[in-house]
Amino acid sequence: MAKSITQEFAKGLWEEIPPFRLVLGLCPVLGVTTTMENGIGMGLATTFVLLCSNILVSVLRNVIPSKVRIACFIIIIATFVIVVEQLMQAYASIYPLYLKLGVFIPLIVVNCIVLGRAEAFAFKNSIARSMADGLGIGIGFTLSLSALGAVREIIGNGTLTLYEKPLFNIVSFVPSFQPFEFMVKPPGAFVALGLMLCIMNVIGKK
Amino acid sequence: MREMITMVLVLSVMSLASGGLLSFLNNNYKESIEINELDFVKGPAIKSIFDGSTNNPIADRFKIMDGDIERTFFVGKFNGKANTVALEGVGKGYGGEFGIIFAVNVEEDKIVGVEVTTHSETPGFGANAKDDPTFVAQFKGLSAVGPFKISNDGGQINAMSGATITSKAVCDATSEAGQTYTQLKPQLEEKLKEFVQ
């Protein structure tokens, strides 16, 4: 059954939300989610690339010969990734975020979600549907990255900061709180991701 | 055959379009990217070296061609005289490329200061080159000509404990910067005259 455009958009937010339902692109998920801010930044950068590449792949889907489609997808994706990288470096307001995300921005090129959506969806669907799909999956990715980042930051640091402004400090609620530093270290990323996957599966079972 | 030609054609056209777009972006943003890098990465180190200068060293910069390489120099004015210049040096550290800023007093050929800008050294060991100012402070007041070596190699710099490779990298980067400075000094002095008003 063909889905409506709204359904294509909404599926990225729950039904196929990456990386919990669509378990792809785990490298940036584990790497950058030490704070909520990093999660949001990475998510938005990926959303931009995903949206633009989905649109362009869909526009060109009748022109691209299927034998060289992967090479064409990579050209499109890599171009948009460099665009994001240059833009992030060019504006002083997001440059500090670029310094924190560092190598993970160029690595969006090899993010399976982007290539996966181009191959599995945009190459076979109309422009409007591909746009809805890219936007939905991208926003879903941003939400899960920032949720994971927020959980790790709160447990690991006891605070939540956005743009150098403290939003939340756990010490004001639980005065005896001691930061559980393990959560902001790489092994903590696996544990946090595993627990989130587990919770998502429990909720989804109903 | 037809299929082959289409494939080649599509790929070439796409690469061409992508290359065109990216070089356009690069031309457009080159300057602001350079400014941002100066402000956020090298800026703090440059400002701390030129502490007490009456001008803005980042704004007062110029470039000199050294063979094929373009070198950027930063000018610091002290007591109304533009007598201090800083340049960058690179070395190879334990974790990869290692960048320093090297400031010299042109009148006396003496080092005003050395600061680490970019590095990927181990926290607690090599990273102390940036975090602990006592190591780089050893360069202060030495003759800018170099070469600089750690005391194990018969030099004048005491290495940081547990970070011999990083200490050597700082010495190499400083020696390289010192060499460049000595080589380009005539052109430098020419340029510095423009800053005296």
Coordinates of C-alpha atoms in Angstrom, one line a residue:
Chain A
M1 CA 0.0 0.0 0.0
A2 CA 1.3 3.4 -0.9
K3 CA 1.7 5.7 2.0
S4 CA 0.7 9.4 2.0
I5 CA 3.4 12.0 2.1
T6 CA 2.6 12.7 5.8
Q7 CA 3.0 9.1 6.6
E8 CA 6.4 9.0 4.8
F9 CA 7.5 11.9 7.0
A10 CA 6.1 10.5 10.2
K11 CA 7.6 7.1 9.8
G12 CA 11.1 8.5 10.4
L13 CA 10.0 9.9 13.8
W14 CA 8.9 6.6 15.3
E15 CA 8.3 3.5 13.1
E16 CA 11.7 3.6 11.5
I17 CA 13.5 6.1 13.8
P18 CA 17.3 5.8 13.3
P19 CA 19.4 4.5 15.0
F20 CA 16.9 2.6 17.2
R21 CA 14.6 1.1 14.6
L22 CA 16.8 1.6 11.6
V23 CA 20.0 0.4 13.3
L24 CA 22.4 2.2 10.9
G25 CA 25.0 4.9 11.2
L26 CA 26.1 3.9 14.6
C27 CA 29.6 5.4 14.4
P28 CA 28.5 9.0 14.8
V29 CA 25.8 7.9 17.3
L30 CA 28.5 6.5 19.6
G31 CA 31.1 9.1 18.8
V32 CA 29.5 12.5 19.2
T33 CA 26.8 12.0 21.8
T34 CA 28.8 13.0 24.8
T35 CA 26.7 16.1 25.1
M36 CA 23.3 17.1 24.0
E37 CA 24.6 20.1 22.0
N38 CA 26.9 17.8 19.9
G39 CA 24.0 15.5 19.3
I40 CA 21.8 18.3 18.0
G41 CA 24.6 19.7 15.8
M42 CA 25.5 16.4 14.3
G43 CA 21.8 15.5 13.7
L44 CA 21.1 18.8 11.9
A45 CA 24.2 18.4 9.7
T46 CA 23.1 14.9 8.8
T47 CA 19.5 16.1 8.2
F48 CA 20.7 18.7 5.7
V49 CA 22.8 16.2 3.8
L50 CA 20.0 13.6 3.8
L51 CA 17.4 16.0 2.6
C52 CA 19.5 17.5 -0.2
S53 CA 20.9 14.1 -1.4
N54 CA 17.4 12.6 -1.3
I55 CA 16.0 15.4 -3.4
L56 CA 18.8 15.3 -5.9
V57 CA 18.9 11.5 -6.2
S58 CA 15.1 11.6 -6.8
V59 CA 15.4 14.3 -9.4
L60 CA 18.1 12.4 -11.3
R61 CA 16.7 9.0 -10.8
N62 CA 15.7 8.6 -14.5
V63 CA 19.0 9.9 -15.7
I64 CA 21.4 7.9 -13.5
P65 CA 22.2 4.5 -15.1
S66 CA 21.6 1.8 -12.5
K67 CA 25.0 0.2 -13.0
V68 CA 26.8 3.3 -11.7
R69 CA 24.1 4.5 -9.2
I70 CA 26.3 4.0 -6.1
A71 CA 29.1 6.0 -7.5
C72 CA 26.6 8.8 -8.4
F73 CA 25.1 8.7 -4.9
I74 CA 28.5 9.0 -3.4
I75 CA 29.3 12.1 -5.6
I76 CA 26.1 13.7 -4.6
I77 CA 26.5 12.9 -0.9
A78 CA 30.1 13.9 -0.7
T79 CA 29.4 17.2 -2.4
F80 CA 26.7 18.1 0.2
V81 CA 28.9 17.0 3.1
I82 CA 31.7 19.3 2.0
V83 CA 29.1 22.1 1.6
V84 CA 28.1 21.5 5.2
E85 CA 31.7 21.4 6.4
Q86 CA 32.6 24.7 4.6
L87 CA 29.5 26.4 5.9
M88 CA 30.2 25.3 9.5
Q89 CA 33.7 26.6 9.2
A90 CA 32.7 29.9 7.5
Y91 CA 30.3 31.1 10.2
A92 CA 31.8 32.2 13.5
S93 CA 28.6 31.3 15.5
I94 CA 28.9 27.6 14.7
Y95 CA 32.7 27.3 14.4
P96 CA 33.1 26.2 18.0
L97 CA 30.6 23.3 17.3
Y98 CA 32.6 22.4 14.2
L99 CA 35.8 22.1 16.3
K100 CA 34.0 19.8 18.7
L101 CA 32.5 17.5 16.1
G102 CA 35.7 17.6 14.1
V103 CA 36.2 14.5 12.0
F104 CA 32.6 13.3 12.4
I105 CA 31.4 15.9 9.9
P106 CA 33.4 14.6 6.9
L107 CA 32.5 11.1 8.0
I108 CA 28.8 11.8 7.2
V109 CA 29.8 10.7 3.7
V110 CA 30.1 7.1 4.9
N111 CA 27.0 7.3 7.1
C112 CA 24.9 4.3 6.0
I113 CA 21.6 6.1 6.7
V114 CA 22.3 8.7 4.0
L115 CA 23.4 6.1 1.4
G116 CA 20.7 3.7 2.5
R117 CA 17.9 6.2 2.0
A118 CA 19.2 7.2 -1.4
E119 CA 19.4 3.5 -2.5
A120 CA 16.3 2.2 -0.8
F121 CA 14.0 5.1 -1.1
A122 CA 14.9 8.2 -3.2
F123 CA 16.0 6.2 -6.2
K124 CA 12.5 4.7 -6.5
N125 CA 10.2 7.5 -5.4
S126 CA 9.0 10.9 -6.4
I127 CA 10.6 14.1 -5.3
A128 CA 8.0 15.1 -2.8
R129 CA 8.0 11.7 -1.2
S130 CA 11.8 11.6 -1.1
M131 CA 11.8 15.0 0.6
A132 CA 9.3 13.9 3.2
D133 CA 11.4 10.7 3.8
G134 CA 14.7 12.6 4.1
L135 CA 13.3 15.2 6.4
G136 CA 11.5 12.6 8.6
I137 CA 14.5 10.3 9.0
G138 CA 16.8 13.3 9.5
I139 CA 14.7 14.8 12.3
G140 CA 14.3 11.4 13.8
F141 CA 18.0 11.0 13.8
T142 CA 18.5 14.4 15.4
L143 CA 15.9 13.6 18.1
S144 CA 17.5 10.3 19.0
L145 CA 21.0 11.8 19.0
S146 CA 20.1 14.7 21.3
A147 CA 18.1 12.3 23.6
L148 CA 21.1 10.0 23.8
G149 CA 23.4 13.0 24.3
A150 CA 21.2 14.4 27.0
V151 CA 21.0 11.2 28.9
R152 CA 24.8 10.7 28.8
E153 CA 25.5 14.3 29.7
I154 CA 23.1 14.3 32.7
I155 CA 24.4 11.1 34.1
G156 CA 28.0 11.7 33.2
N157 CA 28.4 15.4 34.0
G158 CA 25.2 16.2 36.0
T159 CA 24.5 19.2 33.8
L160 CA 22.9 20.1 30.5
T161 CA 24.3 23.0 28.5
L162 CA 23.3 24.5 25.2
Y163 CA 25.4 27.2 23.7
E164 CA 27.4 27.6 26.9
K165 CA 24.1 28.3 28.8
P166 CA 23.4 25.9 31.6
L167 CA 19.8 24.6 31.2
F168 CA 19.7 22.1 33.9
N169 CA 21.9 21.1 36.9
I170 CA 21.1 17.8 38.6
V171 CA 22.8 19.0 41.9
S172 CA 19.8 21.3 42.5
F173 CA 17.5 18.3 42.6
V174 CA 19.8 15.7 44.1
P175 CA 22.4 17.5 46.2
S176 CA 24.4 14.3 46.8
F177 CA 24.8 13.6 43.1
Q178 CA 28.3 12.4 42.0
P179 CA 29.0 12.5 38.2
F180 CA 29.2 9.0 36.8
E181 CA 32.0 9.7 34.4
F182 CA 31.8 6.3 32.7
M183 CA 28.8 7.5 30.7
V184 CA 30.7 10.2 28.8
K185 CA 33.5 7.7 27.9
P186 CA 33.2 5.5 24.8
P187 CA 32.1 2.3 26.7
G188 CA 29.3 4.4 28.2
A189 CA 28.1 5.1 24.7
F190 CA 27.5 1.4 24.1
V191 CA 25.7 0.9 27.4
A192 CA 23.5 4.0 26.9
L193 CA 22.6 3.0 23.3
G194 CA 21.9 -0.6 24.4
L195 CA 19.6 0.5 27.2
M196 CA 17.8 3.0 24.9
L197 CA 17.3 0.2 22.3
C198 CA 15.9 -2.0 25.1
I199 CA 13.5 0.6 26.3
M200 CA 12.3 1.3 22.7
N201 CA 11.7 -2.4 22.1
V202 CA 9.8 -2.8 25.3
I203 CA 7.5 0.1 24.4
G204 CA 7.2 -1.1 20.8
K205 CA 6.0 -4.6 21.8
K206 CA 2.6 -3.5 23.0
Chain B
M1 CA 28.1 0.6 -26.2
R2 CA 25.4 3.2 -25.8
E3 CA 25.0 2.3 -22.2
M4 CA 28.7 2.7 -21.6
I5 CA 28.7 6.2 -23.1
T6 CA 25.7 7.2 -21.0
M7 CA 27.5 6.0 -17.8
V8 CA 30.7 7.8 -18.6
L9 CA 28.7 10.9 -19.6
V10 CA 26.5 11.0 -16.4
L11 CA 29.5 10.4 -14.1
S12 CA 31.6 13.1 -15.8
V13 CA 28.8 15.7 -15.8
M14 CA 28.1 15.0 -12.1
S15 CA 31.7 15.2 -11.1
L16 CA 32.1 18.4 -13.1
A17 CA 29.0 20.0 -11.5
S18 CA 30.2 18.9 -8.0
G19 CA 33.7 20.2 -8.6
G20 CA 32.4 23.5 -9.9
L21 CA 30.1 24.0 -7.0
L22 CA 32.7 23.2 -4.4
S23 CA 35.4 25.5 -5.9
F24 CA 32.8 28.3 -6.0
L25 CA 32.1 27.7 -2.3
N26 CA 35.8 27.5 -1.5
N27 CA 36.5 30.8 -3.3
N28 CA 33.6 32.4 -1.5
Y29 CA 34.3 31.2 2.0
K30 CA 38.1 30.9 2.0
E31 CA 38.6 34.2 3.7
S32 CA 36.0 33.8 6.5
I33 CA 37.3 30.3 7.2
E34 CA 40.8 31.6 7.6
I35 CA 39.5 34.4 9.9
N36 CA 37.6 31.9 12.0
E37 CA 40.6 29.6 12.3
L38 CA 42.7 32.5 13.4
D39 CA 40.1 33.6 15.9
F40 CA 39.3 30.3 17.5
V41 CA 42.4 28.1 17.1
K42 CA 45.4 30.3 16.8
G43 CA 43.9 33.5 18.3
P44 CA 44.3 32.6 22.0
A45 CA 47.9 31.6 21.5
I46 CA 48.8 34.7 19.5
K47 CA 47.1 37.0 22.0
S48 CA 48.9 35.4 24.9
I49 CA 52.3 35.8 23.2
F50 CA 51.6 39.4 22.3
D51 CA 50.3 40.2 25.8
G52 CA 50.7 44.0 26.3
S53 CA 51.0 44.9 22.6
T54 CA 49.2 48.1 21.6
N55 CA 47.8 46.8 18.3
N56 CA 45.7 43.8 17.3
P57 CA 48.3 41.2 16.0
I58 CA 45.7 39.2 14.2
A59 CA 44.5 42.1 12.2
D60 CA 48.0 43.3 11.4
R61 CA 49.2 40.3 9.5
F62 CA 50.9 39.9 6.2
K63 CA 52.1 37.1 3.9
I64 CA 55.6 36.5 2.4
M65 CA 56.3 33.9 -0.2
D66 CA 59.0 31.5 0.9
G67 CA 59.8 29.6 -2.3
D68 CA 56.5 28.0 -3.1
I69 CA 55.1 28.3 0.4
E70 CA 53.1 31.2 1.6
R71 CA 53.9 32.2 5.2
T72 CA 51.8 34.3 7.4
F73 CA 53.4 36.7 9.8
F74 CA 51.7 38.5 12.7
V75 CA 53.0 41.9 13.9
G76 CA 53.0 43.1 17.5
K77 CA 53.6 46.7 18.5
F78 CA 55.3 47.4 21.8
N79 CA 56.0 50.9 23.0
G80 CA 54.9 52.3 19.6
K81 CA 57.5 50.2 17.7
A82 CA 56.5 47.3 15.5
N83 CA 59.4 45.2 16.6
T84 CA 57.9 41.8 17.2
V85 CA 56.7 39.2 14.6
A86 CA 55.2 35.8 15.0
L87 CA 55.0 32.9 12.6
E88 CA 53.9 29.3 12.7
G89 CA 56.0 26.2 12.8
V90 CA 55.0 22.6 12.5
G91 CA 56.6 19.4 13.8
K92 CA 55.6 15.8 14.1
G93 CA 54.5 14.8 17.6
Y94 CA 53.5 11.5 19.2
G95 CA 49.9 11.8 18.0
G96 CA 50.4 13.5 14.6
E97 CA 51.0 17.0 13.4
F98 CA 52.0 19.6 15.9
G99 CA 51.6 23.4 15.4
I100 CA 53.3 26.2 17.3
I101 CA 53.3 30.0 17.2
F102 CA 56.8 31.4 17.4
A103 CA 57.3 35.1 18.3
V104 CA 60.6 37.0 17.8
N105 CA 61.9 40.4 18.7
V106 CA 63.3 41.6 15.3
E107 CA 65.8 44.1 16.8
E108 CA 67.5 41.6 19.2
D109 CA 66.8 38.4 17.3
K110 CA 65.5 36.9 20.6
I111 CA 62.5 34.7 21.2
V112 CA 59.6 36.5 22.8
G113 CA 57.6 33.3 23.3
V114 CA 56.5 30.0 21.9
E115 CA 52.9 28.7 22.2
V116 CA 51.3 25.5 21.1
T117 CA 48.3 25.9 18.9
T118 CA 47.1 22.6 17.5
H119 CA 48.2 19.1 18.7
S120 CA 46.8 15.6 19.2
E121 CA 49.0 14.5 22.0
T122 CA 48.1 12.3 24.9
P123 CA 46.3 14.1 27.7
G124 CA 48.4 14.2 30.9
F125 CA 51.7 13.6 29.0
G126 CA 52.4 15.3 25.6
A127 CA 49.3 17.6 26.0
N128 CA 51.1 19.3 28.9
A129 CA 53.1 21.2 26.2
K130 CA 50.0 23.3 25.8
D131 CA 48.5 23.0 29.3
D132 CA 51.6 23.6 31.4
P133 CA 53.3 26.8 30.4
T134 CA 56.6 26.1 32.1
F135 CA 57.9 23.9 29.3
V136 CA 57.5 26.4 26.4
A137 CA 58.7 29.2 28.7
Q138 CA 62.3 27.8 28.4
F139 CA 62.5 29.1 24.9
K140 CA 61.9 32.7 26.0
G141 CA 65.0 34.9 25.6
L142 CA 67.0 32.4 23.5
S143 CA 68.5 33.4 20.2
A144 CA 66.0 32.9 17.4
V145 CA 68.5 31.3 15.1
G146 CA 68.4 27.8 16.7
P147 CA 68.5 24.9 16.3
F148 CA 66.8 23.9 19.5
K149 CA 67.3 20.5 21.0
I150 CA 66.4 18.7 24.2
S151 CA 69.2 18.2 26.8
N152 CA 69.4 14.5 26.1
D153 CA 70.5 15.4 22.5
G154 CA 72.9 17.9 23.8
G155 CA 70.6 20.8 23.6
Q156 CA 69.4 23.6 25.9
I157 CA 65.8 22.6 26.6
N158 CA 64.8 20.2 29.4
A159 CA 62.3 17.7 28.1
M160 CA 58.9 17.1 29.8
S161 CA 59.0 13.8 31.7
G162 CA 57.1 11.1 30.0
A163 CA 56.8 13.1 26.8
T164 CA 60.2 13.0 25.1
I165 CA 58.7 12.7 21.6
T166 CA 56.5 15.7 22.1
S167 CA 59.4 17.7 23.6
K168 CA 61.4 16.9 20.5
A169 CA 58.5 17.9 18.3
V170 CA 58.2 21.3 19.9
C171 CA 62.0 21.8 19.4
D172 CA 61.7 20.7 15.8
A173 CA 58.8 23.0 15.1
T174 CA 60.6 25.9 16.8
S175 CA 63.9 25.2 14.9
E176 CA 61.9 25.2 11.7
A177 CA 60.2 28.5 12.5
G178 CA 63.6 30.0 13.6
Q179 CA 65.1 28.9 10.2
T180 CA 62.3 30.5 8.3
Y181 CA 62.6 33.6 10.3
T182 CA 66.3 33.9 9.7
Q183 CA 65.9 33.2 6.0
L184 CA 63.1 35.8 5.4
K185 CA 64.5 38.4 7.8
P186 CA 65.5 40.9 5.0
Q187 CA 62.0 40.8 3.5
L188 CA 60.4 41.0 7.0
E189 CA 62.3 44.1 7.9
E190 CA 61.2 45.7 4.7
K191 CA 57.5 44.9 5.5
L192 CA 57.8 46.0 9.1
K193 CA 58.7 49.6 8.0
E194 CA 55.2 49.9 6.6
F195 CA 53.9 49.5 10.2
V196 CA 55.9 52.3 11.7
Q197 CA 53.9 55.5 11.5

